[in-house]
Amino acid sequence: MGKYSIKILSLCFISVACFTGCKNSLSSKNTSRATGWQINSKEGGFQYNSNFKEQETPPGMVFVEGGTFVKGKVQDDVMHDWNNTPTQQHVQSFYMDETEVTNVMYLEYLDWLKSVFPPDDPSYKNIYVGALPDTLVWRNRLGYNEEMVDNYLRHPAYAEYPVVGVNWVQAAQFAEWRTDRVNEHILEREGFLARNTKYAVTQGDIDGTFSTETYLNRPEEAYGGNIDSLQGKAQRDSTNVFAKRTSGIILPDYRLPTETEWEYAAQAIVGTREYNNYRGRKKYPWEGEYTRSGRRKNIGDQLANFKQGKGDYGGIAGWSDDGADITAKVKTYPPNDFGLYDMAGNVAEWVADVYRPIVDDEANDFNYYRGNVYMKPAINQDGQLKIVSQSEIKYDTLSNGRIVARDLPGELAMVPVDEKDTYLRTNFSKSDNRDYRDGDEGSTRNFYERFDDGESEEDMYNAPKHKISTDSTGNMIMEYDKSNNRTTLINDEVRVYKGGSWRDRAYWLDPAQRRYLPQYMATDYIGFRCAMSRVGSKAKKRTKRARH
């Protein structure tokens, strides 16, 4: 063989080798592009879910693709609140319940609490009692509503009606409970937990409960430390005993939607690209300026459940009636362009935000939210993350005397972030940011102003400060703030609620309208729905845009 033939063969071998190596390094998703090492190798090394596609749609929710919109309204404010000045905002994609949380959904929560934390056990009594809706919200001094007091929450006739009588704190705790139950179900489905483990908990066969954060951070302590006996088929792979965040199957937290998310979802401008709608002129969650349908198929039908006028909660009985005098069964009225039902009417809804009259878009115009209180897991004496035990359950006494559990047994104990976490940071400097740029020392107009009663007032919003305590016998002592110097009801404990209700006139159906109520209060016209952040791509499936 000649020397030229040898050179040609050598070049061929080199080319094939380079091509093969490059192909493997670029095309194999189980080969690291950082080190060239194998990922998910049976021999060991780095384990990662390289087959992850996208976040699954959570139970009961629909996908809401994020984007820009005008938050607030542009019409005159007949209530003279002037608290919704239009601002341009951008929202990341998220998921939202297609309907409000219903009575049967909330009863499932109550049933779980009653089974796992029996109220006849003194150490658990306030867990269940603190979660009960206030059914007395239906009473009226000059109205007969006792049938709703007795039946609305539990009677099967109202099963698919939105739950009411739930305060903001209870709604937020329901969302936390729902996170754990859904992730527990997913772990069973994926083989990380034995089948029907969740039912064994409610039946008392397992002494302990599942908490998502406990499972992710200290999995050996899940189910009261009994996790080893509850492993599923995934245990056969010694590298895959517990699911991790890198597994990609654990869903983010259920939570109350932010005000910005709720308003964006209610407007649903995704269904139209008209200039006026994009700039914030869409009046209702549906198209048009009227509350009755203009479509030939159902022309004249009301598109929402609201108060028609004085003494008129549904219209004259018959075809022109809106079908409800109090709340209505969910999905009674058509959904908006996101597939969300009752974003106007039926019940108003709690959102996550602490109320302030202004939206500080100069500070932020991306995922705007007021109410951040940053927490971190507590560390015990052994240097490990602390788990709440039965003897360490802490309760909060709300301003109206209601007692609610702060944490449930088996959850991670949380504490506020401290100076170690905030030192030399520029994006946040303390744990509680509810009054940032609107109530803190740097922005207070009358800091340390002395009032006639000698009180030192440190807040811009000097709402009444009612006090509640217990004496040595456990009796509750309530001290009502009778000061004449209070000028507002706004403080860090009042929350925004959005949308009109069966008690409201059409004026409140505008998604931009906003009202507030102390977070411990409940009514017969406020319910809630949950949201969940989307992780990963903005859109589930991007369609090709036309090129011009």
Coordinates of C-alpha atoms in Angstrom, one line a residue:
M1 CA 0.0 0.0 0.0
G2 CA 1.4 3.4 -0.9
K3 CA 2.1 6.3 1.4
Y4 CA -0.7 8.3 -0.1
S5 CA -3.2 5.5 0.5
I6 CA -2.1 5.3 4.1
K7 CA -2.6 9.1 4.6
I8 CA -6.0 8.9 3.1
L9 CA -7.1 6.0 5.3
S10 CA -5.7 7.8 8.4
L11 CA -7.7 10.9 7.5
C12 CA -10.8 8.8 7.1
F13 CA -10.4 7.2 10.5
I14 CA -9.8 10.5 12.1
S15 CA -12.9 12.0 10.4
V16 CA -15.1 9.1 11.5
A17 CA -13.8 9.3 15.1
C18 CA -14.4 13.1 15.3
F19 CA -17.8 12.8 13.7
T20 CA -18.8 10.0 16.1
G21 CA -17.5 11.8 19.2
C22 CA -19.2 15.1 18.2
K23 CA -22.4 13.4 17.4
N24 CA -22.4 11.6 20.8
S25 CA -21.6 14.8 22.7
L26 CA -24.2 16.8 21.0
S27 CA -27.1 14.4 20.5
S28 CA -27.1 12.3 23.6
K29 CA -29.1 13.9 26.3
N30 CA -27.5 11.6 28.8
T31 CA -24.0 12.9 28.1
S32 CA -22.9 16.1 29.9
R33 CA -22.1 19.0 27.6
A34 CA -20.0 20.4 30.5
T35 CA -17.7 17.4 31.3
G36 CA -18.5 14.7 28.8
W37 CA -19.4 12.4 31.7
Q38 CA -22.5 10.1 31.4
I39 CA -25.6 11.3 33.2
N40 CA -27.9 8.7 34.8
S41 CA -25.3 6.0 34.4
K42 CA -25.9 2.7 36.1
E43 CA -22.4 2.8 37.4
G44 CA -23.2 5.9 39.4
G45 CA -22.4 9.6 39.0
F46 CA -24.8 12.5 38.4
Q47 CA -28.5 11.6 38.3
Y48 CA -31.0 13.9 36.6
N49 CA -34.4 13.7 34.8
S50 CA -33.2 14.2 31.2
N51 CA -36.6 13.1 29.9
F52 CA -38.5 16.0 31.4
K53 CA -40.9 17.5 28.9
E54 CA -42.9 20.2 30.6
Q55 CA -44.9 20.8 33.8
E56 CA -48.1 18.9 33.9
T57 CA -51.4 20.7 34.3
P58 CA -52.4 20.4 37.9
P59 CA -55.8 18.9 38.8
G60 CA -58.7 21.4 38.3
M61 CA -56.6 24.1 36.7
V62 CA -56.1 25.6 33.3
F63 CA -53.0 27.1 31.7
V64 CA -52.8 30.9 31.5
E65 CA -50.0 32.1 29.2
G66 CA -48.4 35.2 30.5
G67 CA -47.9 38.5 28.8
T68 CA -48.3 42.3 29.1
F69 CA -51.5 44.1 29.9
V70 CA -52.8 47.3 31.5
K71 CA -53.6 46.8 35.1
G72 CA -56.2 49.2 36.6
K73 CA -58.9 51.0 34.7
V74 CA -59.3 54.1 32.6
Q75 CA -62.9 55.1 33.4
D76 CA -63.9 57.6 36.0
D77 CA -64.1 56.2 39.5
V78 CA -67.6 56.8 40.8
M79 CA -66.6 55.5 44.2
H80 CA -63.8 58.1 44.4
D81 CA -61.3 55.6 45.6
W82 CA -58.8 56.4 42.9
N83 CA -56.9 53.3 43.8
N84 CA -56.6 51.6 40.4
T85 CA -54.6 54.0 38.3
P86 CA -53.7 52.2 35.0
T87 CA -50.2 50.8 34.9
Q88 CA -48.5 48.6 32.3
Q89 CA -47.6 45.2 33.8
H90 CA -46.1 41.9 32.7
V91 CA -47.1 38.6 34.1
Q92 CA -45.4 35.2 33.8
S93 CA -47.3 32.2 32.7
F94 CA -49.2 30.4 35.5
Y95 CA -52.1 28.0 36.2
M96 CA -55.4 28.9 37.7
D97 CA -58.4 27.0 38.9
E98 CA -61.1 27.0 36.2
T99 CA -63.7 27.5 38.9
E100 CA -63.9 28.9 42.4
V101 CA -63.2 26.4 45.2
T102 CA -66.5 24.6 45.8
N103 CA -68.2 23.4 48.9
V104 CA -67.4 19.8 48.1
M105 CA -63.7 20.6 47.6
Y106 CA -63.5 22.4 50.9
L107 CA -65.4 19.6 52.7
E108 CA -62.7 17.2 51.4
Y109 CA -60.2 19.4 53.2
L110 CA -62.2 19.4 56.4
D111 CA -62.7 15.6 56.3
W112 CA -59.0 15.1 55.9
L113 CA -58.2 17.3 58.9
K114 CA -60.9 15.6 61.0
S115 CA -59.5 12.2 60.1
V116 CA -55.8 12.9 60.6
F117 CA -56.1 15.4 63.5
P118 CA -59.3 14.4 65.4
P119 CA -60.8 17.4 67.1
D120 CA -61.7 15.3 70.2
D121 CA -57.9 15.2 70.9
P122 CA -57.3 18.4 72.9
S123 CA -53.9 18.9 71.2
Y124 CA -55.6 18.9 67.8
K125 CA -58.9 20.6 68.6
N126 CA -58.1 24.0 67.1
I127 CA -56.7 22.6 63.8
Y128 CA -60.1 21.4 62.6
V129 CA -62.2 24.1 64.3
G130 CA -59.9 26.8 63.0
A131 CA -60.5 25.6 59.4
L132 CA -64.3 25.6 59.6
P133 CA -66.0 28.3 57.4
D134 CA -68.2 30.8 59.3
T135 CA -71.7 29.7 58.3
L136 CA -73.2 32.6 60.3
V137 CA -72.2 35.0 57.6
W138 CA -75.6 34.2 56.0
R139 CA -77.5 35.8 58.8
N140 CA -79.1 39.2 58.4
R141 CA -80.9 41.2 61.1
L142 CA -83.9 41.8 58.8
G143 CA -83.8 38.8 56.6
Y144 CA -84.6 35.1 57.0
N145 CA -81.6 33.0 55.8
E146 CA -81.4 30.2 58.4
E147 CA -81.7 27.6 55.7
M148 CA -78.4 28.8 54.2
V149 CA -76.8 28.8 57.7
D150 CA -77.7 25.2 58.1
N151 CA -77.4 23.8 54.6
Y152 CA -75.2 25.8 52.3
L153 CA -71.8 24.3 53.2
R154 CA -72.8 20.6 53.7
H155 CA -76.0 19.8 51.8
P156 CA -75.4 17.9 48.5
A157 CA -77.7 20.4 46.7
Y158 CA -74.9 23.0 47.2
A159 CA -71.9 20.7 46.6
E160 CA -70.8 22.5 43.4
Y161 CA -71.5 26.0 44.6
P162 CA -68.5 28.2 45.6
V163 CA -67.5 28.0 49.3
V164 CA -68.1 31.2 51.3
G165 CA -67.5 32.2 54.9
V166 CA -63.8 31.5 54.5
N167 CA -61.4 34.2 55.5
W168 CA -58.1 34.9 53.8
V169 CA -56.0 33.0 56.3
Q170 CA -58.2 29.9 55.9
A171 CA -58.0 30.2 52.1
A172 CA -54.2 30.4 52.1
Q173 CA -54.0 27.3 54.4
F174 CA -56.3 25.3 52.1
A175 CA -53.9 26.0 49.3
E176 CA -51.0 24.7 51.4
W177 CA -52.9 21.5 52.2
R178 CA -53.8 21.0 48.6
T179 CA -50.1 21.2 47.6
D180 CA -49.3 18.3 49.8
R181 CA -52.2 16.1 48.8
V182 CA -51.6 16.5 45.0
N183 CA -47.9 15.9 45.3
E184 CA -48.6 12.9 47.6
H185 CA -50.8 11.5 44.9
I186 CA -48.2 12.1 42.2
L187 CA -45.5 10.2 44.2
E188 CA -47.9 7.3 44.5
R189 CA -48.6 7.4 40.8
E190 CA -44.9 7.5 39.9
G191 CA -44.0 4.6 42.3
F192 CA -42.1 6.5 45.0
L193 CA -44.8 5.7 47.5
A194 CA -46.7 2.5 48.0
R195 CA -50.2 2.4 46.6
N196 CA -53.0 3.9 48.7
T197 CA -50.5 5.3 51.2
K198 CA -52.7 8.5 51.4
Y199 CA -55.7 6.5 52.5
A200 CA -53.7 4.6 55.1
V201 CA -53.0 8.1 56.7
T202 CA -56.6 9.1 56.8
Q203 CA -57.6 5.8 58.3
G204 CA -55.1 6.1 61.1
D205 CA -52.9 3.2 59.9
I206 CA -49.9 5.5 59.7
D207 CA -48.8 7.7 62.5
G208 CA -47.7 10.8 60.5
T209 CA -48.5 12.8 57.5
F210 CA -47.0 13.9 54.2
S211 CA -45.5 17.3 53.7
T212 CA -43.9 18.3 50.4
E213 CA -41.2 20.4 51.8
T214 CA -40.4 17.8 54.5
Y215 CA -40.2 15.1 51.9
L216 CA -37.8 17.2 49.7
N217 CA -35.6 18.4 52.5
R218 CA -35.7 15.6 55.0
P219 CA -37.4 12.6 53.3
E220 CA -36.5 10.2 56.1
E221 CA -38.8 12.2 58.4
A222 CA -41.8 12.0 56.1
Y223 CA -44.9 10.3 57.6
G224 CA -43.5 10.7 61.1
G225 CA -40.3 8.8 60.1
N226 CA -42.2 5.8 58.7
I227 CA -41.3 6.5 55.1
D228 CA -39.1 3.3 54.8
S229 CA -42.1 1.1 55.1
L230 CA -44.0 3.1 52.5
Q231 CA -41.7 3.0 49.6
G232 CA -43.1 2.1 46.2
K233 CA -41.7 0.2 43.2
A234 CA -39.1 2.9 42.6
Q235 CA -37.2 1.6 45.6
R236 CA -35.9 -1.2 43.5
D237 CA -33.5 1.3 42.0
S238 CA -31.1 2.2 44.8
T239 CA -30.3 5.5 43.2
N240 CA -34.0 6.5 43.0
V241 CA -35.4 5.9 46.5
F242 CA -36.8 9.4 46.9
A243 CA -38.0 11.9 44.4
K244 CA -36.2 15.2 44.3
R245 CA -36.8 18.5 42.7
T246 CA -34.5 17.3 39.9
S247 CA -37.0 14.5 39.3
G248 CA -39.3 17.0 37.7
I249 CA -42.5 15.5 39.1
I250 CA -43.0 17.6 42.2
L251 CA -45.4 20.4 41.4
P252 CA -44.9 24.0 42.7
D253 CA -47.1 25.2 45.5
Y254 CA -50.8 25.9 45.2
R255 CA -51.4 29.4 46.4
L256 CA -53.8 32.3 46.1
P257 CA -53.3 34.2 42.9
T258 CA -51.7 37.6 43.1
E259 CA -53.9 40.6 42.3
T260 CA -52.0 41.1 39.0
E261 CA -52.5 37.5 38.0
W262 CA -56.1 37.5 38.8
E263 CA -56.9 40.7 36.9
Y264 CA -54.8 39.5 33.9
A265 CA -56.7 36.2 33.9
A266 CA -60.1 37.9 34.2
Q267 CA -59.5 40.3 31.4
A268 CA -58.4 37.5 29.1
I269 CA -57.3 39.9 26.3
V270 CA -55.7 36.8 24.7
G271 CA -59.0 36.4 22.9
T272 CA -58.8 39.7 21.0
R273 CA -56.0 41.8 19.6
E274 CA -57.9 45.0 19.2
Y275 CA -56.0 48.1 20.2
N276 CA -58.6 49.3 22.7
N277 CA -58.7 46.0 24.5
Y278 CA -54.9 45.7 24.6
R279 CA -54.7 49.2 26.1
G280 CA -57.1 48.4 28.9
R281 CA -60.6 49.3 27.6
K282 CA -62.1 45.8 27.8
K283 CA -64.9 46.4 30.3
Y284 CA -65.8 42.8 31.3
P285 CA -64.2 39.3 31.0
W286 CA -66.3 38.9 27.9
E287 CA -66.6 41.0 24.7
G288 CA -69.0 43.9 24.5
E289 CA -70.3 46.6 26.8
Y290 CA -73.4 44.7 28.1
T291 CA -74.0 42.0 30.7
R292 CA -76.4 40.1 28.4
S293 CA -75.4 37.8 25.6
G294 CA -75.8 39.2 22.0
R295 CA -75.2 35.8 20.4
R296 CA -78.2 34.4 18.4
K297 CA -78.2 31.1 20.2
N298 CA -78.6 32.5 23.7
I299 CA -79.4 36.2 23.1
G300 CA -80.6 38.0 26.1
D301 CA -79.1 35.6 28.7
Q302 CA -77.2 37.1 31.5
L303 CA -73.4 36.3 31.3
A304 CA -72.8 36.6 35.1
N305 CA -74.5 36.3 38.5
F306 CA -74.8 39.7 40.0
K307 CA -77.4 42.1 41.5
Q308 CA -79.6 43.6 38.8
G309 CA -80.8 46.5 40.9
K310 CA -82.4 47.5 44.2
G311 CA -84.3 44.5 45.4
D312 CA -83.5 42.5 42.3
Y313 CA -81.0 39.7 42.6
G314 CA -81.9 37.8 39.5
G315 CA -84.7 39.3 37.6
I316 CA -88.3 38.2 37.0
A317 CA -88.7 34.4 37.3
G318 CA -88.6 32.8 33.9
W319 CA -86.4 32.9 30.8
S320 CA -85.0 36.3 31.5
D321 CA -83.9 35.4 35.0
D322 CA -80.1 35.0 35.5
G323 CA -80.7 31.6 37.2
A324 CA -79.5 32.5 40.7
D325 CA -80.6 34.7 43.6
I326 CA -77.7 33.9 45.9
T327 CA -74.6 32.1 44.5
A328 CA -74.9 29.8 41.5
K329 CA -73.4 26.4 40.7
V330 CA -70.0 26.8 39.1
K331 CA -69.9 26.6 35.3
T332 CA -73.4 28.0 35.1
Y333 CA -72.2 30.8 32.9
P334 CA -69.8 30.7 29.9
P335 CA -66.0 30.8 30.6
N336 CA -63.8 33.6 29.3
D337 CA -61.1 33.2 26.6
F338 CA -58.7 31.5 29.1
G339 CA -61.4 28.9 30.0
L340 CA -62.0 30.4 33.4
Y341 CA -65.5 30.5 34.8
D342 CA -67.1 33.2 37.0
M343 CA -64.3 35.7 36.8
A344 CA -67.1 38.2 37.1
G345 CA -70.0 37.7 39.5
N346 CA -71.1 34.7 41.6
V347 CA -68.6 35.4 44.4
A348 CA -65.8 37.9 44.8
E349 CA -62.5 36.3 45.4
W350 CA -59.6 36.7 47.8
V351 CA -56.2 37.3 46.2
A352 CA -52.8 37.2 47.8
D353 CA -51.9 40.9 48.0
V354 CA -51.9 43.2 51.0
Y355 CA -54.0 46.2 50.0
R356 CA -52.5 49.6 49.3
P357 CA -54.2 52.5 47.4
I358 CA -51.3 52.7 44.9
V359 CA -49.6 50.2 42.7
D360 CA -45.9 51.1 42.7
D361 CA -45.0 50.3 39.2
E362 CA -41.9 52.5 39.5
A363 CA -40.5 49.9 41.8
N364 CA -41.6 46.9 39.8
D365 CA -43.6 46.1 36.7
F366 CA -42.9 42.4 36.5
N367 CA -45.1 39.9 38.4
Y368 CA -46.2 42.7 40.7
Y369 CA -47.1 41.6 44.2
R370 CA -47.3 43.3 47.6
G371 CA -47.1 40.9 50.5
N372 CA -43.7 39.2 50.5
V373 CA -42.7 37.8 53.9
Y374 CA -39.5 35.8 53.3
M375 CA -39.1 32.8 55.6
K376 CA -36.5 30.0 55.8
P377 CA -36.4 26.5 57.5
A378 CA -35.5 26.5 61.2
I379 CA -32.4 24.6 62.3
N380 CA -32.5 22.4 65.4
Q381 CA -29.7 21.8 67.9
D382 CA -28.3 18.9 65.8
G383 CA -27.9 21.2 62.8
Q384 CA -30.7 19.6 60.9
L385 CA -33.9 21.2 59.6
K386 CA -36.5 21.2 62.3
I387 CA -39.8 19.3 61.9
V388 CA -42.9 20.5 63.7
S389 CA -44.0 17.9 66.3
Q390 CA -47.3 17.4 68.0
S391 CA -46.2 19.2 71.1
E392 CA -44.8 22.2 69.1
I393 CA -47.9 23.2 67.1
K394 CA -48.2 26.9 67.2
Y395 CA -51.5 28.7 66.9
D396 CA -52.3 32.3 65.9
T397 CA -55.2 34.1 67.5
L398 CA -56.8 36.4 64.9
S399 CA -58.1 39.8 65.7
N400 CA -61.7 38.5 66.0
G401 CA -60.6 35.8 68.5
R402 CA -60.6 32.9 66.0
I403 CA -57.7 30.4 66.6
V404 CA -56.0 28.9 63.6
A405 CA -53.0 26.6 63.4
R406 CA -49.8 28.2 62.0
D407 CA -48.2 24.9 61.2
L408 CA -49.3 21.3 61.1
P409 CA -47.3 18.4 62.6
G410 CA -44.8 16.9 60.2
E411 CA -44.2 20.2 58.3
L412 CA -40.9 22.1 58.3
A413 CA -40.7 24.7 61.0
M414 CA -40.1 28.1 59.4
V415 CA -38.5 31.3 60.8
P416 CA -38.0 34.8 59.2
V417 CA -34.9 35.4 57.3
D418 CA -32.3 37.3 59.2
E419 CA -29.2 39.5 58.7
K420 CA -27.1 36.6 57.6
D421 CA -29.5 36.2 54.6
T422 CA -29.8 39.9 53.8
Y423 CA -26.3 41.2 54.4
L424 CA -25.0 43.3 51.4
R425 CA -28.0 42.3 49.3
T426 CA -29.6 44.9 47.1
N427 CA -32.8 43.2 46.2
F428 CA -34.2 42.8 49.7
S429 CA -33.1 43.8 53.2
K430 CA -35.6 42.3 55.6
S431 CA -38.1 39.5 56.0
D432 CA -41.4 41.4 56.0
N433 CA -41.8 43.5 52.9
R434 CA -45.5 44.2 53.1
D435 CA -45.1 47.9 53.7
Y436 CA -42.1 48.4 51.4
R437 CA -42.1 52.0 50.0
D438 CA -45.5 52.6 51.5
G439 CA -45.5 52.5 55.2
D440 CA -41.9 51.8 56.3
E441 CA -39.7 54.4 58.0
G442 CA -38.2 55.6 54.7
S443 CA -41.5 56.6 53.2
T444 CA -43.6 57.5 56.2
R445 CA -44.9 61.1 56.1
N446 CA -45.4 61.5 59.8
F447 CA -42.9 59.2 61.4
Y448 CA -43.0 59.2 65.2
E449 CA -45.8 61.8 65.2
R450 CA -47.1 62.3 68.7
F451 CA -50.8 62.0 69.2
D452 CA -52.8 63.4 72.0
D453 CA -52.8 60.1 73.8
G454 CA -49.0 60.0 73.8
E455 CA -48.8 57.1 71.4
S456 CA -45.8 56.9 69.1
E457 CA -47.1 56.2 65.6
E458 CA -44.6 54.6 63.3
D459 CA -46.8 53.6 60.4
M460 CA -48.2 55.7 57.5
Y461 CA -51.5 53.8 57.9
N462 CA -52.7 54.1 61.5
A463 CA -55.5 51.6 61.4
P464 CA -57.1 50.5 64.7
K465 CA -55.0 48.1 66.7
H466 CA -57.4 45.8 68.6
K467 CA -55.7 43.6 71.2
I468 CA -56.5 40.1 72.2
S469 CA -55.0 38.0 74.9
T470 CA -55.8 35.2 77.3
D471 CA -55.8 35.2 81.1
S472 CA -54.4 32.5 83.4
T473 CA -57.6 30.5 83.1
G474 CA -57.6 30.5 79.3
N475 CA -60.4 33.0 78.9
M476 CA -60.0 35.4 76.0
I477 CA -59.7 39.1 76.7
M478 CA -60.6 41.3 73.8
E479 CA -59.6 45.0 73.9
Y480 CA -61.3 47.2 71.3
D481 CA -59.3 50.1 70.0
K482 CA -61.4 53.2 70.8
S483 CA -58.9 55.8 69.8
N484 CA -60.3 58.8 67.9
N485 CA -57.0 59.4 66.1
R486 CA -57.4 56.5 63.7
T487 CA -57.8 57.7 60.1
T488 CA -57.9 54.5 58.1
L489 CA -58.6 50.8 58.1
I490 CA -55.5 50.0 56.0
N491 CA -52.7 48.0 57.6
D492 CA -50.6 45.0 56.8
E493 CA -53.4 42.6 57.7
V494 CA -55.9 43.7 55.1
R495 CA -56.1 41.8 51.8
V496 CA -57.4 42.6 48.4
Y497 CA -60.5 40.8 47.0
K498 CA -61.5 41.1 43.3
G499 CA -64.5 40.7 41.1
G500 CA -68.2 41.3 41.6
S501 CA -70.5 38.9 43.5
W502 CA -74.2 38.0 43.7
R503 CA -74.6 40.9 46.1
D504 CA -72.9 43.5 43.8
R505 CA -74.1 45.7 41.0
A506 CA -72.5 45.4 37.5
Y507 CA -70.1 48.2 38.4
W508 CA -68.0 45.7 40.4
L509 CA -67.8 43.2 37.5
D510 CA -65.0 45.1 35.9
P511 CA -61.8 43.1 36.5
A512 CA -59.9 46.3 37.4
Q513 CA -62.1 47.0 40.5
R514 CA -60.4 46.3 43.8
R515 CA -61.6 46.3 47.4
Y516 CA -60.1 45.2 50.7
L517 CA -61.1 43.5 53.9
P518 CA -59.2 42.4 57.0
Q519 CA -57.7 39.0 56.4
Y520 CA -59.5 37.5 59.5
M521 CA -63.0 38.5 58.2
A522 CA -65.4 36.3 56.2
T523 CA -68.6 37.1 54.3
D524 CA -71.3 35.4 52.3
Y525 CA -70.1 36.9 49.0
I526 CA -66.3 36.2 49.1
G527 CA -64.8 32.9 48.0
F528 CA -61.5 32.1 46.4
R529 CA -59.6 30.0 43.8
C530 CA -56.0 28.8 43.7
A531 CA -53.2 29.5 41.3
M532 CA -49.8 27.8 40.6
S533 CA -46.7 29.2 39.0
R534 CA -45.5 27.6 35.8
V535 CA -41.9 26.5 35.7
G536 CA -40.0 26.4 32.4
S537 CA -41.2 27.7 29.1
K538 CA -43.7 30.5 28.8
A539 CA -46.0 28.7 26.4
K540 CA -47.1 25.0 26.3
K541 CA -46.9 24.9 22.5
R542 CA -45.7 27.8 20.5
T543 CA -47.5 28.2 17.2
K544 CA -45.5 29.5 14.2
R545 CA -46.1 33.2 13.5
A546 CA -46.7 34.4 10.0
R547 CA -43.8 36.3 8.5
H548 CA -44.4 39.3 6.3

